Amino acid sequence: MSILRDAGLILGKDLRLEMRTRVIAGQVVPFGLLVLVLFAFALDPDRRVLSEATPGLFWLAVLFSTLLALQRAFEVEAGDGVPDALRLSGLDPAGIFLGKVAGLVVHMLVLEIVLLAGVTLFYGTTPHAALLLVVTCLAATAGLAAVGSLYGILSAGMRVRDTLLPLLMLPVVAPVLISATQAFAAAYRQASGSGWRWFGLLVVFALLYLVIGMVAFESLLEES
Amino acid sequence: MNPLFRMHPDGTASRASRVFGLVLLVAVAVFLAVALVISPPDSGPNASENSMGDLVRIMYVHVPVAVACYTAFFVTAVASVAYLVRRSEGWDLLAAASAEVGVVFTVLTLATGSVWGHIAWGTWWEWDPRLTSTLLMLIVYIGYLALRGAVLDPVVRARRAAVVGLVAFANVPIVHYSVDWWRGIHQPATISRLDPTIDGLKLFALMFGMLVAIAVYVWLMVHRFRLEFVRARLEEQGLDTALAERRAEAETASGANPVTAPKGAS
Amino acid sequence: MEPVVNFRQAVCLLGRFPALAGVDLTVGAGEIVLLAGPNGAGKTTVLRACAGLVTVVDGEARVLGVDLRADPRPVRQRVGLLGHSSGLYADLSVAENVAFWARAGRSRPADVDAAMARLGLDGRLAGVAVGRLSAGQRRRVALAVLVARRPELWLLDEPHAALDQQGRDLVDSLMGDAVAAGATVLVVSHELDRASSVAHRTVHLAGGTSVETAGTAAGAGSQPHPVELVP
């Protein structure tokens, strides 16, 4: 399976880059925590709004941090001659796409673990239904990373990248925000029954965009 | 080519499109007369369950423009796929023209929906599933047009826009279902909605409205497409000149010492 | 036998600009051909077209038996392009970069080690991040990637630039080794004296067209090549 081999190469390279530069650990994760703190300033922490809104605030913080992680992930691929090198490399474009998605998923799962600890500590909410929480994180993150990688390469190398990427990506991932928030809300209410339906939608979303990304990535890698 | 469809060399219209435009103008006038005056209000013995009175007339505009905007985005998606398969410029221009007109119709859909909501629910905006998903769709296609505006190279632009045009449409049902479920939690279907049972002249007004809206979409889209097409031809004309100029550089350069070649060659 | 590079009146557009306005170029297997010409003549675009990175929109263009006008992608991993930019990840070390790009091209680990040693990168430099290297050192790393990937067609864009004397000699011997191993080399250089001593033939470009081709000192003694004069 040369696609998986190539995806593994890209994943390994991205994890190594993170080990060398610590951009996710040192900048993006602290930013996510900062957003949680800012929500507390915006919503009075004494009136229980925070604990009730925890699922939505958690996923908003994830979404904003994802944008930063994405910009970092595709900034490195727009470096000195790297787009040409990727085209000449012999790597399967679908493999490059899956590798970028996998790298983002790993980084974002770390972010989500830290943010979950953050909401538990700062907002005083205790999660229940651990299984639903975990699988929701996995499916939602896969969907976000798939859409993000698709739009990340699309806007890579453009002068207006930083402003265009959120405008293109956020409305498309709105269903992920809704579904993941509802699934989390169900998990926090200990009513996971309805949460599984949202989880199903997240899985469909992730699969759809993984397929679109694998098919379309070559076309986007072509010229930039 | 049939003289009926021959385009003026410097314009965007043909004889056929002019006739079409005039017929359309009359049709719009007739439609307004039917929708606003001739058709009966939704009241009295023939009224539908939720008896909307004169308010039903907004529907004759709202539903047709909504149908037109979905049609427009559907055409954009089909043209985007066709571009990815065929790689011919025409499909890209069609996708762009259709999306632009679609955005205009989406704004109209939201505006008429909002007016209806103001009268029926007393608020300009309600987080109704259909309004909400239409708003998201509008933003997605604004992003599509922004992308087109940001990329300069026509081939790169066409490729990227085709992917976005496809993704944007694939996303419409997902957004719709998720928003529908989302609102379904808080809002059981007790609130009065914009779907009365209709018959007779009311049904005619609605159907006629859809026909007119689709025709207006086609007319606008065709002109937008032709404008882009003429612009592309204009740039292509420049190519022959550019090639000739480029080849002339060679003669200047080969006459001179390559080291002191004129600035024009760099 | 079919030539490795065969261009007939090839036209390439960069946006709206015809960077190549009808280039004729034939490079036979095992040749080292020097592309010369003033700045902006289209030399770099010829190399990028050979690598399948720039679309040929008119004329004929075949490289390594691949018709570039039909689909240039199959040619890409068979060529090695040394461009002005390094194509390296600035935050990764020299060894990591060479290993990543070589593995992407399915090179053997032994080739990677040999390439690093050949370019003098197996010592202290191996662990240094590429972003901290000088331009010349970065060029050596890019060359190491090229050597490890063993391309069939070498496309070198001013390979001597930014290199020290020892590095330049190394580039010349690398070109010789490549040809000895059965590869073909197309090289752009402004250092005509140095390059033409290695190259078999020189092709002059100007204004996006090929002006003339002529044998060089190095080529005179070896195989006879027909000298083409193109209007």
Coordinates of N, CA, C and O in Angstrom, one line a residue, chain C residues 136-217:
Chain C
G136 N 25.4 28.1 0.3 CA 26.2 27.1 -0.4 C 26.0 25.7 0.3 O 25.9 24.7 -0.4
Q137 N 25.9 25.7 1.6 CA 25.7 24.5 2.3 C 24.4 23.9 2.0 O 24.2 22.7 1.8
R138 N 23.4 24.7 1.9 CA 22.0 24.3 1.5 C 22.0 23.6 0.1 O 21.4 22.6 -0.1
R139 N 22.8 24.2 -0.7 CA 22.9 23.7 -2.1 C 23.5 22.3 -2.1 O 23.1 21.4 -2.8
R140 N 24.5 22.1 -1.2 CA 25.1 20.8 -1.1 C 24.1 19.8 -0.6 O 24.0 18.6 -1.1
V141 N 23.2 20.2 0.3 CA 22.2 19.3 0.8 C 21.2 18.9 -0.3 O 20.9 17.7 -0.5
A142 N 20.8 19.9 -1.1 CA 19.9 19.7 -2.2 C 20.6 18.7 -3.2 O 19.9 17.8 -3.8
L143 N 21.9 18.9 -3.4 CA 22.6 18.0 -4.3 C 22.6 16.6 -3.8 O 22.5 15.6 -4.5
A144 N 22.8 16.5 -2.4 CA 22.8 15.1 -1.8 C 21.5 14.4 -2.1 O 21.5 13.2 -2.4
V145 N 20.4 15.2 -1.9 CA 19.0 14.5 -2.2 C 19.0 14.0 -3.6 O 18.6 12.9 -3.9
L146 N 19.5 14.9 -4.5 CA 19.6 14.5 -6.0 C 20.4 13.2 -6.2 O 19.9 12.3 -6.9
V147 N 21.6 13.2 -5.6 CA 22.4 12.0 -5.8 C 21.8 10.8 -5.2 O 21.8 9.7 -5.8
A148 N 21.1 10.9 -4.0 CA 20.5 9.7 -3.4 C 19.4 9.2 -4.2 O 19.1 8.0 -4.2
R149 N 18.7 10.1 -4.9 CA 17.5 9.7 -5.7 C 17.9 9.1 -7.0 O 17.0 8.5 -7.7
R150 N 19.1 9.2 -7.5 CA 19.5 8.6 -8.8 C 18.6 8.9 -9.9 O 18.1 8.0 -10.5
P151 N 18.4 10.1 -10.3 CA 17.4 10.4 -11.4 C 18.0 10.0 -12.7 O 19.2 9.9 -12.9
E152 N 17.1 9.8 -13.7 CA 17.5 9.4 -15.0 C 17.9 10.7 -15.8 O 18.7 10.6 -16.8
L153 N 17.3 11.8 -15.5 CA 17.6 13.1 -16.1 C 17.9 14.1 -15.0 O 17.1 14.4 -14.2
W154 N 19.1 14.7 -15.1 CA 19.5 15.7 -14.1 C 19.2 17.1 -14.7 O 19.7 17.4 -15.8
L155 N 18.5 17.9 -14.0 CA 18.2 19.2 -14.5 C 18.8 20.2 -13.4 O 18.3 20.3 -12.3
L156 N 19.9 20.8 -13.8 CA 20.6 21.6 -12.9 C 20.5 23.1 -13.2 O 21.0 23.5 -14.3
D157 N 20.0 23.9 -12.3 CA 19.8 25.3 -12.6 C 20.9 26.1 -11.9 O 20.9 26.2 -10.7
E158 N 21.9 26.5 -12.6 CA 23.1 27.2 -12.0 C 23.6 26.5 -10.8 O 23.6 27.0 -9.7
P159 N 24.1 25.2 -11.0 CA 24.5 24.4 -9.9 C 25.8 25.0 -9.2 O 26.1 24.7 -8.1
H160 N 26.6 25.8 -9.9 CA 27.8 26.3 -9.3 C 27.6 27.5 -8.4 O 28.5 27.8 -7.6
A161 N 26.4 28.1 -8.5 CA 26.2 29.3 -7.8 C 26.3 29.1 -6.3 O 25.8 28.0 -5.8
A162 N 26.8 30.0 -5.6 CA 27.0 30.0 -4.1 C 27.9 28.9 -3.6 O 28.1 28.8 -2.4
L163 N 28.5 28.2 -4.5 CA 29.4 27.1 -4.0 C 30.9 27.6 -4.0 O 31.3 28.5 -4.8
D164 N 31.7 27.0 -3.1 CA 33.1 27.4 -3.0 C 33.8 26.6 -4.1 O 33.2 25.7 -4.8
Q165 N 35.1 26.8 -4.3 CA 35.9 26.2 -5.3 C 35.8 24.7 -5.3 O 35.5 24.0 -6.3
Q166 N 35.9 24.1 -4.1 CA 35.8 22.7 -3.9 C 34.5 22.2 -4.3 O 34.3 21.1 -5.0
G167 N 33.4 22.9 -3.9 CA 32.0 22.5 -4.3 C 31.8 22.5 -5.8 O 31.1 21.7 -6.3
R168 N 32.4 23.5 -6.5 CA 32.2 23.6 -7.9 C 32.8 22.4 -8.6 O 32.2 21.8 -9.5
D169 N 34.0 22.1 -8.1 CA 34.7 20.9 -8.7 C 33.8 19.6 -8.5 O 33.7 18.8 -9.3
L170 N 33.2 19.6 -7.3 CA 32.4 18.5 -6.9 C 31.2 18.4 -7.9 O 30.9 17.3 -8.4
V171 N 30.6 19.5 -8.2 CA 29.4 19.5 -9.1 C 29.9 19.0 -10.4 O 29.2 18.1 -11.0
D172 N 31.0 19.4 -10.9 CA 31.5 18.9 -12.2 C 31.7 17.4 -12.2 O 31.3 16.7 -13.1
S173 N 32.3 16.9 -11.1 CA 32.5 15.5 -11.1 C 31.2 14.7 -10.9 O 31.1 13.6 -11.4
L174 N 30.2 15.3 -10.2 CA 28.9 14.6 -10.1 C 28.3 14.5 -11.4 O 27.7 13.5 -11.7
M175 N 28.4 15.5 -12.3 CA 27.8 15.5 -13.6 C 28.4 14.3 -14.4 O 27.8 13.6 -15.0
G176 N 29.8 14.3 -14.3 CA 30.5 13.2 -15.0 C 30.0 11.8 -14.5 O 29.7 10.9 -15.3
D177 N 29.9 11.7 -13.1 CA 29.5 10.4 -12.6 C 28.1 10.0 -13.1 O 27.8 8.8 -13.4
A178 N 27.2 11.0 -13.1 CA 25.8 10.8 -13.5 C 25.8 10.2 -14.9 O 25.1 9.2 -15.2
V179 N 26.5 10.8 -15.8 CA 26.5 10.4 -17.2 C 27.2 9.0 -17.3 O 26.7 8.1 -18.0
A180 N 28.2 8.8 -16.5 CA 28.9 7.4 -16.5 C 27.9 6.4 -16.0 O 28.0 5.2 -16.5
A181 N 27.0 6.8 -15.1 CA 26.0 5.8 -14.6 C 24.8 5.7 -15.5 O 23.8 5.0 -15.2
G182 N 24.8 6.3 -16.7 CA 23.8 6.2 -17.7 C 22.7 7.3 -17.7 O 21.7 7.2 -18.4
A183 N 22.9 8.3 -16.8 CA 21.9 9.4 -16.8 C 22.3 10.4 -17.8 O 23.3 10.4 -18.5
T184 N 21.4 11.4 -17.9 CA 21.6 12.5 -18.9 C 21.5 13.8 -18.1 O 20.8 13.9 -17.1
V185 N 22.3 14.8 -18.5 CA 22.3 16.1 -17.7 C 22.0 17.3 -18.6 O 22.6 17.4 -19.7
L186 N 21.1 18.1 -18.1 CA 20.8 19.4 -18.8 C 21.1 20.5 -17.8 O 20.6 20.5 -16.7
V187 N 22.1 21.3 -18.1 CA 22.6 22.3 -17.1 C 22.5 23.7 -17.6 O 22.8 24.0 -18.7
V188 N 22.0 24.6 -16.7 CA 22.0 26.0 -17.0 C 23.1 26.6 -16.2 O 23.3 26.4 -15.0
S189 N 23.9 27.4 -16.9 CA 25.0 28.1 -16.2 C 25.3 29.4 -16.8 O 25.2 29.6 -18.1
H190 N 25.7 30.4 -16.0 CA 26.3 31.6 -16.5 C 27.8 31.5 -16.6 O 28.5 32.4 -17.2
E191 N 28.4 30.5 -15.9 CA 29.8 30.3 -15.9 C 30.2 29.5 -17.1 O 30.5 28.3 -17.0
L192 N 30.1 30.1 -18.3 CA 30.3 29.4 -19.5 C 31.6 28.7 -19.6 O 31.7 27.5 -20.1
D193 N 32.7 29.3 -19.1 CA 34.0 28.7 -19.3 C 34.0 27.3 -18.5 O 34.4 26.3 -19.1
R194 N 33.6 27.4 -17.3 CA 33.6 26.2 -16.5 C 32.6 25.1 -17.0 O 33.0 24.0 -17.2
A195 N 31.4 25.6 -17.3 CA 30.4 24.6 -17.7 C 30.7 24.0 -19.1 O 30.5 22.8 -19.3
S196 N 31.2 24.8 -20.0 CA 31.4 24.2 -21.3 C 32.6 23.3 -21.4 O 32.7 22.5 -22.3
S197 N 33.4 23.3 -20.3 CA 34.5 22.3 -20.3 C 34.0 21.0 -19.9 O 34.6 20.0 -20.2
V198 N 32.8 20.9 -19.3 CA 32.2 19.6 -18.9 C 31.2 19.2 -20.0 O 31.1 18.0 -20.3
A199 N 30.5 20.2 -20.5 CA 29.3 19.9 -21.4 C 29.8 19.4 -22.8 O 30.9 19.8 -23.3
H200 N 29.0 18.5 -23.4 CA 29.3 18.1 -24.7 C 28.8 19.1 -25.8 O 29.4 19.2 -26.9
R201 N 27.8 19.9 -25.4 CA 27.2 20.8 -26.4 C 26.6 21.9 -25.7 O 26.2 21.9 -24.5
T202 N 26.4 23.1 -26.3 CA 25.8 24.2 -25.8 C 24.6 24.6 -26.6 O 24.7 24.6 -27.8
V203 N 23.5 24.9 -26.0 CA 22.3 25.4 -26.7 C 22.0 26.8 -26.2 O 22.0 27.0 -25.0
H204 N 22.0 27.8 -27.1 CA 21.7 29.1 -26.7 C 20.2 29.5 -26.8 O 19.6 29.2 -27.8
L205 N 19.7 30.1 -25.7 CA 18.3 30.5 -25.7 C 18.3 32.0 -25.6 O 19.2 32.7 -25.0
A206 N 17.3 32.6 -26.3 CA 17.0 34.0 -26.1 C 15.6 34.3 -26.5 O 15.0 33.6 -27.4
G207 N 15.0 35.1 -25.7 CA 13.6 35.5 -26.0 C 12.6 34.3 -26.0 O 11.7 34.2 -26.8
G208 N 12.9 33.3 -25.2 CA 12.0 32.1 -25.1 C 12.1 31.2 -26.4 O 11.3 30.4 -26.6
T209 N 13.2 31.4 -27.2 CA 13.4 30.5 -28.3 C 14.8 30.0 -28.3 O 15.7 30.7 -27.8
S210 N 15.1 28.9 -29.0 CA 16.4 28.4 -29.1 C 17.1 29.1 -30.3 O 16.5 29.2 -31.4
V211 N 18.2 29.7 -30.1 CA 18.9 30.5 -31.1 C 19.8 29.6 -31.9 O 19.8 29.6 -33.1
E212 N 20.7 28.9 -31.3 CA 21.6 28.0 -32.0 C 22.1 27.0 -31.1 O 22.1 27.1 -29.9
T213 N 22.7 25.9 -31.6 CA 23.4 24.9 -30.8 C 24.7 24.7 -31.4 O 24.9 24.8 -32.6
A214 N 25.7 24.5 -30.5 CA 27.1 24.4 -31.0 C 27.8 23.4 -30.1 O 27.5 23.3 -29.0
G215 N 28.7 22.7 -30.7 CA 29.6 21.8 -29.9 C 30.5 22.6 -29.0 O 30.8 23.7 -29.3
T216 N 30.9 21.9 -27.9 CA 31.9 22.6 -27.1 C 33.2 21.8 -27.1 O 33.3 20.7 -27.6
A217 N 34.1 22.4 -26.3 CA 35.4 21.7 -26.3 C 35.3 20.3 -25.8 O 35.9 19.4 -26.4

